[in-house]
């Protein structure tokens, strides 16, 4: 049986404040981002993915970077 004679009666000890995992996010804060999803035929998706890889390297975020480059080119044409 456990020795409970060392336990004190009363309120439990207060919890230690743990650092927030969300606030300690090491990623750079480039502003809020929202997802954008479109449905395209598989051959368009494959061609877009290949071109994004050629332009920005075959790594995570290449399609997003390629889309943003296309968007900036579009915006500069509209002016």
Short mmCIF file of C-alpha atoms in Angstrom, two decimals:
data_model
loop_
_atom_site.label_atom_id
_atom_site.label_comp_id
_atom_site.label_asym_id
_atom_site.label_seq_id
_atom_site.Cartn_x
_atom_site.Cartn_y
_atom_site.Cartn_z
CA UNK A 1 0.00 0.00 0.00
CA UNK A 2 1.20 3.53 -0.80
CA UNK A 3 2.49 5.72 2.02
CA UNK A 4 0.10 8.66 2.16
CA UNK A 5 1.44 10.17 5.37
CA UNK A 6 3.60 12.65 3.42
CA UNK A 7 0.62 14.09 1.54
CA UNK A 8 -0.78 17.34 2.87
CA UNK A 9 -4.46 18.12 3.04
CA UNK A 10 -5.88 21.11 1.23
CA UNK A 11 -5.74 22.47 -2.29
CA UNK A 12 -3.51 20.78 -4.83
CA UNK A 13 -0.39 22.60 -5.90
CA UNK A 14 -0.87 25.08 -8.72
CA UNK A 15 0.04 23.99 -12.21
CA UNK A 16 3.11 25.33 -13.91
CA UNK A 17 2.40 27.49 -16.93
CA UNK A 18 3.56 25.61 -20.04
CA UNK A 19 4.71 27.62 -23.06
CA UNK A 20 2.18 27.75 -25.86
CA UNK A 21 3.10 25.56 -28.78
CA UNK A 22 1.14 27.80 -31.13
CA UNK A 23 2.88 31.01 -30.02
CA UNK A 24 6.31 29.36 -30.28
CA UNK A 25 5.80 28.56 -33.98
CA UNK A 26 9.19 29.01 -35.71
CA UNK A 27 7.64 29.62 -39.14
CA UNK A 28 7.83 33.19 -40.43
CA UNK A 29 4.63 35.16 -40.12
CA UNK A 30 3.89 36.20 -43.71
CA UNK A 31 0.33 37.04 -42.88
CA UNK A 32 -2.76 34.90 -42.79
CA UNK A 33 -3.23 32.42 -45.60
CA UNK A 34 -6.38 30.70 -46.78
CA UNK A 35 -6.64 27.52 -48.84
CA UNK A 36 -7.69 27.70 -52.48
CA UNK A 37 -8.89 24.51 -54.11
CA UNK A 38 -10.04 24.02 -57.67
CA UNK A 39 -11.04 20.92 -59.56
CA UNK A 40 -9.17 20.34 -62.83
CA UNK A 41 -8.71 17.36 -65.14
CA UNK A 42 -5.82 15.04 -64.22
CA UNK A 43 -3.76 16.07 -67.26
CA UNK A 44 -4.01 19.75 -66.30
CA UNK A 45 -2.97 18.91 -62.75
CA UNK A 46 0.01 16.89 -64.00
CA UNK A 47 1.10 19.64 -66.39
CA UNK A 48 0.74 22.32 -63.69
CA UNK A 49 2.71 20.21 -61.20
CA UNK A 50 5.48 19.57 -63.73
CA UNK A 51 5.76 23.25 -64.65
CA UNK A 52 5.79 24.27 -60.97
CA UNK A 53 8.60 21.78 -60.37
CA UNK A 54 10.59 23.15 -63.31
CA UNK A 55 10.16 26.75 -62.17
CA UNK A 56 10.49 26.40 -58.40
CA UNK A 57 12.05 22.99 -57.80
CA UNK A 58 10.34 19.78 -56.91
CA UNK A 59 9.78 20.61 -53.26
CA UNK A 60 6.93 21.40 -50.90
CA UNK A 61 5.24 24.65 -51.83
CA UNK A 62 6.31 24.74 -55.49
CA UNK A 63 2.71 24.75 -56.75
CA UNK A 64 1.77 27.56 -54.37
CA UNK A 65 4.78 29.59 -55.48
CA UNK A 66 3.94 28.96 -59.13
CA UNK A 67 0.33 30.03 -58.60
CA UNK A 68 1.42 33.22 -56.83
CA UNK A 69 3.84 34.02 -59.71
CA UNK A 70 0.98 33.51 -62.18
CA UNK A 71 -1.28 35.71 -60.08
CA UNK A 72 1.30 38.51 -59.92
CA UNK A 73 1.80 38.30 -63.71
CA UNK A 74 -1.96 38.52 -64.19
CA UNK A 75 -2.25 41.51 -61.88
CA UNK A 76 0.55 43.35 -63.66
CA UNK A 77 -1.20 42.80 -67.04
CA UNK A 78 -4.49 44.21 -65.72
CA UNK A 79 -2.95 47.60 -64.86
#
